[in-house]
Short mmCIF file of C-alpha atoms (C1' of nucleotides) in Angstrom, two decimals:
data_model
loop_
_atom_site.label_atom_id
_atom_site.label_comp_id
_atom_site.label_asym_id
_atom_site.label_seq_id
_atom_site.Cartn_x
_atom_site.Cartn_y
_atom_site.Cartn_z
CA UNK A 1 15.23 74.18 71.12
CA UNK A 2 11.77 74.77 69.61
CA UNK A 3 10.91 78.34 68.55
CA UNK A 4 7.77 79.37 70.43
CA UNK A 5 5.43 81.61 68.39
CA UNK A 6 4.33 84.82 70.06
CA UNK A 7 0.62 83.84 70.35
CA UNK A 8 1.69 80.64 72.07
CA UNK A 9 3.86 82.67 74.47
CA UNK A 10 0.89 84.66 75.50
CA UNK A 11 -1.18 81.48 75.94
CA UNK A 12 1.57 79.96 78.05
CA UNK A 13 1.52 82.85 80.41
CA UNK A 14 -2.11 82.12 81.31
CA UNK A 15 -1.64 78.33 81.55
CA UNK A 16 -2.28 76.67 84.77
CA UNK A 17 -0.52 73.28 85.17
CA UNK A 18 -2.50 72.24 88.12
CA UNK A 19 -5.54 71.49 85.90
CA UNK A 20 -3.94 68.18 85.07
CA UNK A 21 -3.91 65.13 87.36
CA UNK A 22 -0.66 64.96 89.25
CA UNK A 23 1.52 61.86 88.81
CA UNK A 24 4.82 60.90 90.27
CA UNK A 25 7.26 59.11 87.90
CA UNK A 26 9.81 56.51 89.00
CA UNK A 27 12.28 54.40 87.25
CA UNK A 28 12.88 50.78 88.27
CA UNK A 29 15.60 48.56 86.88
CA UNK A 30 15.67 44.95 85.99
CA UNK A 31 19.36 44.39 86.26
CA UNK A 32 20.29 40.91 84.91
CA UNK A 33 23.46 38.96 84.93
CA UNK A 34 24.76 35.42 84.73
CA UNK A 35 26.55 34.40 87.98
CA UNK A 36 27.83 30.94 88.68
CA UNK A 37 25.73 29.60 85.88
CA UNK A 38 22.60 31.08 87.09
CA UNK A 39 20.51 33.81 85.33
CA UNK A 40 20.18 36.18 88.17
CA UNK A 41 18.47 39.59 88.99
CA UNK A 42 19.69 42.25 91.39
CA UNK A 43 17.12 42.78 94.22
CA UNK A 44 17.25 45.16 97.20
CA UNK A 45 15.54 45.06 100.50
CA UNK A 46 13.61 48.08 101.11
CA UNK A 47 14.55 49.99 104.29
CA UNK A 48 11.71 52.41 104.26
CA UNK A 49 7.94 52.54 103.85
CA UNK A 50 6.06 51.40 101.90
CA UNK A 51 6.95 47.76 101.56
CA UNK A 52 9.43 48.00 104.46
CA UNK A 53 11.53 44.85 104.41
CA UNK A 54 10.23 43.55 101.15
CA UNK A 55 12.45 42.70 98.33
CA UNK A 56 12.18 45.06 95.20
CA UNK A 57 13.88 46.03 92.11
CA UNK A 58 16.29 49.02 92.51
CA UNK A 59 14.91 52.39 91.44
CA UNK A 60 13.48 55.65 92.57
CA UNK A 61 11.80 58.92 91.69
CA UNK A 62 12.76 60.70 88.62
CA UNK A 63 13.89 64.36 89.28
CA UNK A 64 11.95 67.40 87.87
CA UNK A 65 14.42 68.09 84.98
CA UNK A 66 16.07 64.70 84.50
CA UNK A 67 15.80 62.55 81.45
CA UNK A 68 14.16 59.08 82.15
CA UNK A 69 17.22 57.11 81.01
CA UNK A 70 19.55 59.37 82.85
CA UNK A 71 17.61 58.81 86.02
CA UNK A 72 17.94 55.06 85.45
CA UNK A 73 21.61 55.19 84.75
CA UNK A 74 22.31 57.49 87.74
CA UNK A 75 20.78 54.98 90.16
CA UNK A 76 22.56 52.05 88.50
CA UNK A 77 25.85 53.64 89.11
CA UNK A 78 25.05 54.86 92.65
CA UNK A 79 23.31 51.78 93.91
CA UNK A 80 25.06 49.08 92.19
CA UNK A 81 28.44 50.47 90.88
CA UNK A 82 27.57 49.44 87.34
CA UNK A 83 28.83 51.96 84.75
CA UNK A 84 26.79 52.73 81.76
CA UNK A 85 29.41 51.89 79.18
CA UNK A 86 29.97 48.43 80.71
CA UNK A 87 26.37 47.36 80.32
CA UNK A 88 23.55 47.30 77.87
CA UNK A 89 20.57 49.51 78.89
CA UNK A 90 17.20 49.66 77.17
CA UNK A 91 13.76 50.82 78.15
CA UNK A 92 11.34 47.85 79.10
CA UNK A 93 8.10 49.79 79.29
CA UNK A 94 5.82 51.86 81.57
CA UNK A 95 3.86 50.30 84.38
CA UNK A 96 1.06 52.46 85.70
CA UNK A 97 -1.86 50.64 87.20
CA UNK A 98 -3.80 53.12 89.39
CA UNK A 99 -3.28 51.22 92.69
CA UNK A 100 0.24 50.00 92.27
CA UNK A 101 1.53 52.36 94.94
CA UNK A 102 -0.38 53.31 98.11
CA UNK A 103 1.23 56.75 98.42
CA UNK A 104 -0.08 58.34 95.27
CA UNK A 105 -0.59 57.86 91.51
CA UNK A 106 2.83 56.53 90.30
CA UNK A 107 3.99 55.53 86.84
CA UNK A 108 7.13 53.61 86.71
CA UNK A 109 9.26 53.42 83.64
CA UNK A 110 11.21 50.22 83.75
CA UNK A 111 14.71 49.77 82.35
CA UNK A 112 16.35 46.44 81.35
CA UNK A 113 20.12 46.22 81.97
CA UNK A 114 22.38 43.45 80.97
CA UNK A 115 25.74 43.38 82.87
CA UNK A 116 28.73 41.06 83.27
CA UNK A 117 29.05 39.32 86.66
CA UNK A 118 30.12 42.02 89.05
CA UNK A 119 31.67 42.35 92.43
CA UNK A 120 29.14 42.45 95.26
CA UNK A 121 27.28 45.64 94.79
CA UNK A 122 27.06 48.08 97.72
CA UNK A 123 23.75 48.96 99.17
CA UNK A 124 22.65 52.61 98.38
CA UNK A 125 20.50 54.96 100.38
CA UNK A 126 17.10 53.77 101.29
CA UNK A 127 18.02 50.13 100.83
CA UNK A 128 19.07 47.63 103.50
CA UNK A 129 20.88 45.12 101.42
CA UNK A 130 21.43 44.16 97.93
CA UNK A 131 22.11 40.90 96.16
CA UNK A 132 21.82 38.64 93.14
CA UNK A 133 18.96 36.18 93.18
CA UNK A 134 18.52 33.47 90.30
CA UNK A 135 15.41 34.38 88.44
CA UNK A 136 13.85 30.99 88.84
CA UNK A 137 14.11 31.34 92.64
CA UNK A 138 12.23 34.62 92.93
CA UNK A 139 8.74 34.59 94.25
CA UNK A 140 7.04 37.23 92.11
CA UNK A 141 4.23 37.74 94.64
CA UNK A 142 6.75 38.54 97.40
CA UNK A 143 8.26 41.53 95.59
CA UNK A 144 7.12 45.11 96.47
CA UNK A 145 4.39 46.77 94.23
CA UNK A 146 4.15 45.16 90.81
CA UNK A 147 7.76 44.35 90.58
CA UNK A 148 7.02 40.72 89.96
CA UNK A 149 5.20 41.75 86.78
CA UNK A 150 8.08 43.99 85.67
CA UNK A 151 10.59 41.24 86.35
CA UNK A 152 8.78 38.72 84.33
CA UNK A 153 8.55 41.07 81.45
CA UNK A 154 12.24 41.82 81.67
CA UNK A 155 13.19 38.16 81.81
CA UNK A 156 11.05 37.29 78.81
CA UNK A 157 12.44 40.24 76.85
CA UNK A 158 15.99 39.12 77.64
CA UNK A 159 15.32 35.58 76.50
CA UNK A 160 13.77 36.90 73.32
CA UNK A 161 16.61 39.36 72.57
CA UNK A 162 19.35 36.68 72.79
CA UNK A 163 17.63 35.12 69.73
CA UNK A 164 17.92 37.90 67.29
CA UNK A 165 20.65 40.19 68.71
CA UNK A 166 24.26 39.72 69.79
CA UNK A 167 23.42 41.04 73.31
CA UNK A 168 24.56 37.85 75.02
CA UNK A 169 28.00 39.35 74.78
CA UNK A 170 26.81 42.12 77.22
CA UNK A 171 26.78 39.37 79.98
CA UNK A 172 30.49 38.55 79.61
CA UNK A 173 33.63 40.59 79.91
CA UNK A 174 35.39 42.56 77.28
CA UNK A 175 37.13 39.49 75.93
CA UNK A 176 35.57 36.00 76.19
CA UNK A 177 35.57 32.49 74.83
CA UNK A 178 32.93 30.72 72.77
CA UNK A 179 32.37 28.47 75.75
CA UNK A 180 31.81 31.48 78.05
CA UNK A 181 29.17 32.89 75.62
CA UNK A 182 27.56 29.43 75.25
CA UNK A 183 27.09 29.25 79.01
CA UNK A 184 25.30 32.58 78.95
CA UNK A 185 22.74 31.25 76.48
CA UNK A 186 22.37 28.04 78.45
CA UNK A 187 21.78 29.91 81.68
CA UNK A 188 19.31 32.38 80.30
CA UNK A 189 17.32 29.94 78.21
CA UNK A 190 17.66 27.05 80.74
CA UNK A 191 18.68 24.67 78.01
CA UNK A 192 21.92 22.83 77.22
CA UNK A 193 23.21 23.62 73.70
CA UNK A 194 25.48 21.48 71.56
CA UNK A 195 28.95 23.01 71.87
CA UNK A 196 29.92 22.07 68.43
CA UNK A 197 26.93 23.46 66.52
CA UNK A 198 27.05 26.59 68.77
CA UNK A 199 30.59 27.23 67.85
CA UNK A 200 29.92 26.74 64.20
CA UNK A 201 27.01 29.16 64.39
CA UNK A 202 28.55 32.04 66.35
CA UNK A 203 31.87 32.00 64.55
CA UNK A 204 30.09 31.86 61.23
CA UNK A 205 27.77 34.75 61.81
CA UNK A 206 29.37 37.92 60.34
CA UNK A 207 29.87 40.76 62.78
CA UNK A 208 29.12 38.66 65.94
CA UNK A 209 32.63 37.89 67.20
CA UNK A 210 35.99 39.34 66.40
CA UNK A 211 39.04 37.13 67.05
CA UNK A 212 41.60 38.47 69.42
CA UNK A 213 45.15 37.29 68.84
CA UNK A 214 45.85 35.74 72.15
CA UNK A 215 44.38 32.38 73.60
CA UNK A 216 42.53 32.28 76.81
CA UNK A 217 44.10 30.89 79.99
CA UNK A 218 43.01 27.31 80.68
CA UNK A 219 40.17 27.09 83.10
CA UNK A 220 39.91 25.13 86.37
CA UNK A 221 38.66 22.05 84.56
CA UNK A 222 41.59 21.70 82.30
CA UNK A 223 41.12 21.10 78.52
CA UNK A 224 42.38 22.70 75.44
CA UNK A 225 42.82 26.54 75.72
CA UNK A 226 40.02 28.39 73.93
CA UNK A 227 40.43 31.36 71.47
CA UNK A 228 39.56 34.80 72.79
CA UNK A 229 36.90 37.02 71.04
CA UNK A 230 35.66 40.59 71.35
CA UNK A 231 32.04 41.68 70.39
CA UNK A 232 31.73 42.56 66.65
CA UNK A 233 29.76 45.47 65.38
CA UNK A 234 26.56 43.65 64.37
CA UNK A 235 23.42 44.86 66.05
CA UNK A 236 21.11 42.02 64.96
CA UNK A 237 21.55 38.39 64.07
CA UNK A 238 20.22 37.15 60.78
CA UNK A 239 19.41 34.35 60.68
CA UNK A 240 18.72 34.41 64.41
CA UNK A 241 19.88 31.95 67.09
CA UNK A 242 17.16 29.39 67.64
CA UNK A 243 15.90 29.04 71.16
CA UNK A 244 14.98 25.32 71.83
CA UNK A 245 11.20 24.99 72.24
CA UNK A 246 10.14 24.98 75.96
CA UNK A 247 10.06 21.42 77.44
CA UNK B 1 -6.27 44.64 97.05
CA UNK B 2 -3.06 44.60 99.10
CA UNK B 3 -3.41 44.24 102.85
CA UNK B 4 -1.81 47.32 104.44
CA UNK B 5 -0.06 46.57 107.75
CA UNK B 6 -0.96 48.83 110.71
CA UNK B 7 2.44 50.48 111.04
CA UNK B 8 2.38 51.33 107.41
CA UNK B 9 -1.18 52.78 107.88
CA UNK B 10 0.25 55.16 110.50
CA UNK B 11 3.02 56.13 108.16
CA UNK B 12 0.79 56.78 105.22
CA UNK B 13 -1.23 59.24 107.36
CA UNK B 14 1.85 61.32 107.67
CA UNK B 15 2.95 61.01 104.17
CA UNK B 16 3.13 64.21 102.09
CA UNK B 17 2.90 63.49 98.29
CA UNK B 18 3.98 66.97 97.32
CA UNK B 19 7.61 66.09 98.24
CA UNK B 20 7.95 64.37 94.88
CA UNK B 21 8.36 66.28 91.60
CA UNK B 22 5.03 66.54 89.83
CA UNK B 23 4.50 65.13 86.33
CA UNK B 24 1.60 64.97 84.00
CA UNK B 25 1.12 61.74 82.12
CA UNK B 26 -0.37 61.40 78.66
CA UNK B 27 -1.03 58.60 76.15
CA UNK B 28 -0.28 58.97 72.49
CA UNK B 29 -1.30 56.40 69.89
CA UNK B 30 0.46 55.26 66.88
CA UNK B 31 -2.61 53.93 64.91
CA UNK B 32 -1.47 52.10 61.79
CA UNK B 33 -3.42 50.60 59.04
CA UNK B 34 -2.96 49.59 55.35
CA UNK B 35 -5.11 51.77 53.14
CA UNK B 36 -5.00 51.63 49.27
CA UNK B 37 -1.86 49.70 49.40
CA UNK B 38 -0.17 52.31 51.63
CA UNK B 39 1.05 51.74 55.12
CA UNK B 40 -0.53 54.60 56.87
CA UNK B 41 -0.86 56.41 60.26
CA UNK B 42 -3.68 58.37 61.77
CA UNK B 43 -2.78 61.97 62.35
CA UNK B 44 -4.83 64.78 63.82
CA UNK B 45 -4.46 68.57 63.44
CA UNK B 46 -4.31 70.25 66.77
CA UNK B 47 -7.02 72.87 67.41
CA UNK B 48 -5.55 74.19 70.64
CA UNK B 49 -2.22 75.32 72.10
CA UNK B 50 0.56 74.33 72.18
CA UNK B 51 1.38 73.29 68.58
CA UNK B 52 -1.84 74.84 67.41
CA UNK B 53 -2.44 73.72 63.77
CA UNK B 54 0.32 71.20 63.84
CA UNK B 55 -0.11 67.57 62.97
CA UNK B 56 0.14 65.10 65.87
CA UNK B 57 -0.56 61.66 67.00
CA UNK B 58 -3.99 61.34 68.66
CA UNK B 59 -3.65 61.19 72.53
CA UNK B 60 -4.38 63.09 75.71
CA UNK B 61 -3.97 63.22 79.46
CA UNK B 62 -4.51 60.20 81.67
CA UNK B 63 -7.09 60.59 84.29
CA UNK B 64 -6.28 60.38 87.99
CA UNK B 65 -7.60 56.93 88.56
CA UNK B 66 -7.44 55.48 85.01
CA UNK B 67 -5.30 52.63 83.82
CA UNK B 68 -2.82 53.59 81.09
CA UNK B 69 -4.19 51.20 78.45
CA UNK B 70 -7.75 52.07 79.40
CA UNK B 71 -6.86 55.69 78.71
CA UNK B 72 -5.44 54.83 75.33
CA UNK B 73 -8.46 52.66 74.32
CA UNK B 74 -10.99 55.19 75.54
CA UNK B 75 -9.43 57.83 73.13
CA UNK B 76 -9.14 55.30 70.39
CA UNK B 77 -12.83 54.74 70.45
CA UNK B 78 -13.92 58.32 71.05
CA UNK B 79 -11.54 59.98 68.63
CA UNK B 80 -11.41 57.38 65.81
CA UNK B 81 -14.25 54.98 66.26
CA UNK B 82 -11.90 52.03 66.44
CA UNK B 83 -13.22 49.33 69.02
CA UNK B 84 -10.65 47.61 71.18
CA UNK B 85 -11.64 44.18 70.12
CA UNK B 86 -11.37 44.91 66.39
CA UNK B 87 -7.70 45.98 66.68
CA UNK B 88 -4.35 45.00 68.18
CA UNK B 89 -3.18 47.19 70.94
CA UNK B 90 0.23 47.05 72.64
CA UNK B 91 2.41 49.45 74.61
CA UNK B 92 5.13 50.97 72.55
CA UNK B 93 7.08 52.66 75.40
CA UNK B 94 7.49 55.82 77.57
CA UNK B 95 8.80 59.11 76.14
CA UNK B 96 9.77 61.61 78.70
CA UNK B 97 12.50 64.08 77.59
CA UNK B 98 12.44 67.02 80.12
CA UNK B 99 11.66 69.62 77.33
CA UNK B 100 9.33 67.72 75.24
CA UNK B 101 6.35 69.84 76.23
CA UNK B 102 6.45 73.56 77.03
CA UNK B 103 3.53 73.43 79.56
CA UNK B 104 5.21 71.29 82.20
CA UNK B 105 6.96 68.02 82.74
CA UNK B 106 5.03 65.53 80.73
CA UNK B 107 5.73 61.74 80.31
CA UNK B 108 3.81 60.15 77.38
CA UNK B 109 3.18 56.45 77.26
CA UNK B 110 2.87 55.60 73.61
CA UNK B 111 0.55 52.76 72.39
CA UNK B 112 0.81 51.00 69.09
CA UNK B 113 -2.46 49.96 67.45
CA UNK B 114 -2.93 47.87 64.21
CA UNK B 115 -6.32 48.31 62.71
CA UNK B 116 -8.13 47.17 59.50
CA UNK B 117 -8.86 49.95 56.96
CA UNK B 118 -11.63 51.92 58.49
CA UNK B 119 -14.34 54.41 57.50
CA UNK B 120 -13.11 58.07 57.69
CA UNK B 121 -12.80 58.68 61.39
CA UNK B 122 -14.46 61.56 63.03
CA UNK B 123 -12.52 64.51 64.56
CA UNK B 124 -12.84 64.53 68.37
CA UNK B 125 -12.66 67.38 70.89
CA UNK B 126 -9.53 69.37 70.73
CA UNK B 127 -8.72 68.29 67.21
CA UNK B 128 -9.49 70.07 63.94
CA UNK B 129 -9.41 67.20 61.54
CA UNK B 130 -8.17 63.72 61.24
CA UNK B 131 -6.88 61.58 58.58
CA UNK B 132 -4.66 58.72 57.39
CA UNK B 133 -1.25 59.66 56.03
CA UNK B 134 1.19 57.19 54.27
CA UNK B 135 4.00 56.80 56.83
CA UNK B 136 6.63 57.50 54.13
CA UNK B 137 4.99 60.86 53.40
CA UNK B 138 5.13 62.12 56.96
CA UNK B 139 7.70 64.76 57.72
CA UNK B 140 8.74 63.72 61.28
CA UNK B 141 10.02 67.19 62.12
CA UNK B 142 6.80 68.72 61.27
CA UNK B 143 4.84 66.71 63.99
CA UNK B 144 4.01 68.16 67.35
CA UNK B 145 6.40 67.54 70.30
CA UNK B 146 8.53 64.41 69.82
CA UNK B 147 5.81 62.57 67.85
CA UNK B 148 8.17 62.07 64.92
CA UNK B 149 10.32 59.93 67.23
CA UNK B 150 7.36 58.03 68.62
CA UNK B 151 6.05 57.38 65.05
CA UNK B 152 9.45 56.10 63.93
CA UNK B 153 9.66 53.71 66.88
CA UNK B 154 6.10 52.51 66.11
CA UNK B 155 6.68 51.93 62.47
CA UNK B 156 9.82 49.95 63.12
CA UNK B 157 8.12 47.94 65.77
CA UNK B 158 5.39 47.12 63.45
CA UNK B 159 7.73 46.01 60.66
CA UNK B 160 9.55 43.78 63.10
CA UNK B 161 6.43 42.24 64.65
CA UNK B 162 5.18 41.18 61.20
CA UNK B 163 8.25 38.92 61.12
CA UNK B 164 7.70 36.80 64.12
CA UNK B 165 3.99 37.15 64.86
CA UNK B 166 0.73 36.56 62.99
CA UNK B 167 -0.33 40.08 63.65
CA UNK B 168 -0.47 41.08 59.89
CA UNK B 169 -3.95 39.67 60.23
CA UNK B 170 -4.89 42.54 62.46
CA UNK B 171 -4.65 44.80 59.36
CA UNK B 172 -7.33 42.91 57.43
CA UNK B 173 -10.90 42.08 58.10
CA UNK B 174 -12.36 39.05 59.95
CA UNK B 175 -12.14 36.99 56.80
CA UNK B 176 -9.50 37.54 54.28
CA UNK B 177 -7.57 35.85 51.37
CA UNK B 178 -3.93 35.02 51.21
CA UNK B 179 -3.50 37.78 48.59
CA UNK B 180 -4.89 40.46 50.97
CA UNK B 181 -2.48 39.26 53.65
CA UNK B 182 0.36 39.33 51.29
CA UNK B 183 -0.36 42.92 50.23
CA UNK B 184 -0.35 43.90 53.97
CA UNK B 185 3.32 42.60 54.17
CA UNK B 186 4.22 44.33 50.92
CA UNK B 187 2.80 47.63 52.10
CA UNK B 188 4.38 47.43 55.63
CA UNK B 189 7.80 46.22 54.33
CA UNK B 190 7.85 48.14 51.05
CA UNK B 191 8.87 45.08 49.24
CA UNK B 192 7.19 42.92 46.63
CA UNK B 193 6.93 39.23 47.72
CA UNK B 194 6.63 36.25 45.66
CA UNK B 195 2.96 35.27 45.76
CA UNK B 196 3.68 31.48 45.29
CA UNK B 197 6.29 31.29 48.11
CA UNK B 198 4.16 33.55 50.38
CA UNK B 199 1.16 31.23 49.84
CA UNK B 200 3.15 28.17 50.70
CA UNK B 201 4.63 29.74 53.71
CA UNK B 202 1.49 31.08 55.36
CA UNK B 203 -0.69 28.13 54.65
CA UNK B 204 2.00 25.77 55.79
CA UNK B 205 2.54 27.53 59.22
CA UNK B 206 0.42 25.81 61.80
CA UNK B 207 -1.98 28.16 63.65
CA UNK B 208 -1.56 31.06 61.35
CA UNK B 209 -4.57 30.66 59.03
CA UNK B 210 -7.80 28.74 59.51
CA UNK B 211 -9.67 27.89 56.19
CA UNK B 212 -13.19 29.17 55.87
CA UNK B 213 -15.62 27.05 53.79
CA UNK B 214 -16.58 29.64 51.27
CA UNK B 215 -14.58 31.17 48.52
CA UNK B 216 -14.03 34.97 48.30
CA UNK B 217 -15.86 36.98 45.65
CA UNK B 218 -13.76 37.87 42.65
CA UNK B 219 -11.94 41.22 42.80
CA UNK B 220 -12.17 44.02 40.30
CA UNK B 221 -9.18 42.63 38.40
CA UNK B 222 -10.78 39.34 37.61
CA UNK B 223 -8.77 36.10 38.11
CA UNK B 224 -9.56 32.90 39.90
CA UNK B 225 -11.41 33.32 43.18
CA UNK B 226 -9.35 33.01 46.27
CA UNK B 227 -10.03 30.92 49.35
CA UNK B 228 -11.06 32.68 52.55
CA UNK B 229 -9.30 32.28 55.94
CA UNK B 230 -9.71 33.50 59.52
CA UNK B 231 -6.82 34.10 61.95
CA UNK B 232 -5.57 31.05 63.65
CA UNK B 233 -4.70 30.75 67.33
CA UNK B 234 -0.93 31.11 66.96
CA UNK B 235 0.72 34.03 68.87
CA UNK B 236 4.13 33.61 67.29
CA UNK B 237 5.63 32.43 64.04
CA UNK B 238 8.37 29.74 64.19
CA UNK B 239 10.19 29.86 61.92
CA UNK B 240 9.46 33.50 61.30
CA UNK B 241 8.61 35.29 58.07
CA UNK B 242 11.78 36.70 56.60
CA UNK B 243 11.88 40.50 55.82
CA UNK B 244 13.85 41.10 52.60
CA UNK B 245 17.09 42.90 53.41
CA UNK B 246 16.70 46.74 52.97
CA UNK B 247 17.66 47.94 49.55
"C1'" DC C 1 47.87 7.43 79.80
"C1'" DG C 2 42.73 9.34 80.91
"C1'" DA C 3 39.65 13.27 81.62
"C1'" DA C 4 38.14 17.51 80.03
"C1'" DT C 5 37.30 21.21 76.98
"C1'" DA C 6 37.99 23.21 72.08
"C1'" DG C 7 37.30 22.86 67.43
"C1'" DT C 8 36.49 20.55 62.67
"C1'" DG C 9 33.91 17.74 59.45
"C1'" DT C 10 29.98 15.06 57.67
"C1'" DC C 11 25.37 13.76 57.08
"C1'" DT C 12 20.44 14.62 56.88
"C1'" DC C 13 16.41 17.26 56.91
"C1'" DT C 14 13.87 21.56 56.82
"C1'" DC C 15 12.94 25.43 54.54
"C1'" DA C 16 13.47 29.87 51.70
"C1'" DG C 17 13.96 31.61 47.02
"C1'" DA C 18 13.47 31.01 42.09
"C1'" DC C 19 10.36 29.86 38.84
"C1'" DA C 20 7.49 26.32 35.69
"C1'" DA C 21 2.97 24.71 35.28
"C1'" DT C 22 -1.88 24.35 36.19
"C1'" DA C 23 -6.71 26.21 37.70
"C1'" DT C 24 -10.38 29.46 37.52
"C1'" DT C 25 -12.47 33.49 36.77
"C1'" DG C 26 -13.97 38.13 33.58
"C1'" DC C 27 -13.81 40.01 29.23
"C1'" DG D 1 -8.71 33.11 23.48
"C1'" DC D 2 -6.41 36.48 26.57
"C1'" DA D 3 -5.49 38.81 30.87
"C1'" DA D 4 -5.41 38.38 35.60
"C1'" DT D 5 -5.13 36.19 39.88
"C1'" DA D 6 -4.86 31.76 42.82
"C1'" DT D 7 -2.67 27.52 43.76
"C1'" DT D 8 0.46 23.41 43.35
"C1'" DG D 9 4.87 21.48 42.29
"C1'" DT D 10 9.95 21.22 41.52
"C1'" DC D 11 14.69 22.40 41.95
"C1'" DT D 12 18.58 24.29 44.50
"C1'" DG D 13 21.24 26.11 48.10
"C1'" DA D 14 21.64 27.81 53.12
"C1'" DG D 15 21.60 26.36 57.38
"C1'" DA D 16 20.17 23.67 61.78
"C1'" DG D 17 20.54 19.45 64.46
"C1'" DA D 18 22.89 14.99 65.39
"C1'" DC D 19 27.11 13.28 66.10
"C1'" DA D 20 32.02 11.16 64.76
"C1'" DC D 21 36.51 12.64 65.09
"C1'" DT D 22 40.71 15.41 65.96
"C1'" DA D 23 43.47 18.87 68.98
"C1'" DT D 24 45.32 20.49 73.15
"C1'" DT D 25 45.73 21.05 77.77
"C1'" DC D 26 46.14 19.12 83.01
"C1'" DG D 27 47.15 15.57 86.10
#
DNA sequence: CGAATAGTGTCTCTCAGACAATATTGC
DNA sequence: GCAATATTGTCTGAGAGACACTATTCG
């Protein structure tokens, strides 16, 4: 990759890596979905020390030669069955308070994942069980390490991103109706939205939705069949969706 | 801090930290300012291997028991003379490609800092010189390690944050005029803004600006003296400032 | 038919962009 | 006065929120 100059090669040969404080690096994932109308996060129950028995975000140690996002996606697939191309993955940030792990100095790089509602994920190694929990029913203080802090950051980031990106579509399937998309916004923001204004807004924003020929099957509640859409190519929404003020 | 259960104490006593891949953790800073109308970044010339002589972002290794942000702020003060309370500091993200440093596996946590225009900063230890460079005159490929990537992320984050936060005020002094604030937006976005519409927008946004009694001294160009303002208490701008479309 | 959901149209108010006009300084 | 910057005001068009109304299905 980079050409190493000769004098630097000589210097590297005399270099002692142990002069720097050793850290371990982990990845933790805030995997979010909308499930039965509830904005929910995937939590696992730890089957080993430390925090044996506590709920935590899925994650684990980064291998020596592994890219950070690769490490996150590898665990995503193995522990939850979520494939990378079926979800949105972005880095949330680094969390590295000195006392966040009793074993040693650990910096965790957190990843935020938006996924459609999935089949019940399978527990992976080192975890006892796994399941979706509505985010407003999670007790942040009960989570392992600083995972309450990481979860709060992920939830707030998700709520903000729905405003100015088309990422709400990452929470629904390949094809979806305007009503399904609206229920994503309502679940994430915890606010009812006017179906008529919402319809006008999303169908009128260029690049957000692409019409699919066929109509959707009628839902269990009856009603007129809705048109089906796919995600458009837009990466940002201008002007953005407006989140109702809290209250 | 956390109460450690007895069985976990026993387990900790048998725990071997060396079973996890060792990493070094650094902090790098994207320190931005507006200087003579140019959106600029602080770069240092490395005085040691690796990348001897190359330009890089200021930064360094995190100490064993040091918080990440503390490590960043400590270097900010020591290498540039910028005090924490005079600037805006936020985490930009973690950069950890396996081959980004030839010495060993290093994960860098990047911090983004907005500061007013400062006196010429002093070179610190391990750096030969230090100076402000307009961001559009930086060759990203010429920077050490992946600092071109980190810089690009910081610049884009800064441009976006001016839209929906009052952080532009972090680039000017304690007291400032509407014209000074407008020139910050123009420098960061690279777009001329209408002074009259800008004035109406910022003075009409609650919590953005607080009037100070006195008027500002007249500048070198003459003209009517401008009113002075301080930052208001707002943390976000709703509705946001609108960045003109690129082009 | 009524209930439920989908979709269109209409009105009003806010606000951004364009730009005229006035205010206050230095020269 | 003239040049330069600050500040206020006015018009117009885009768009958000409220909400009446029509369309299409199930039972």
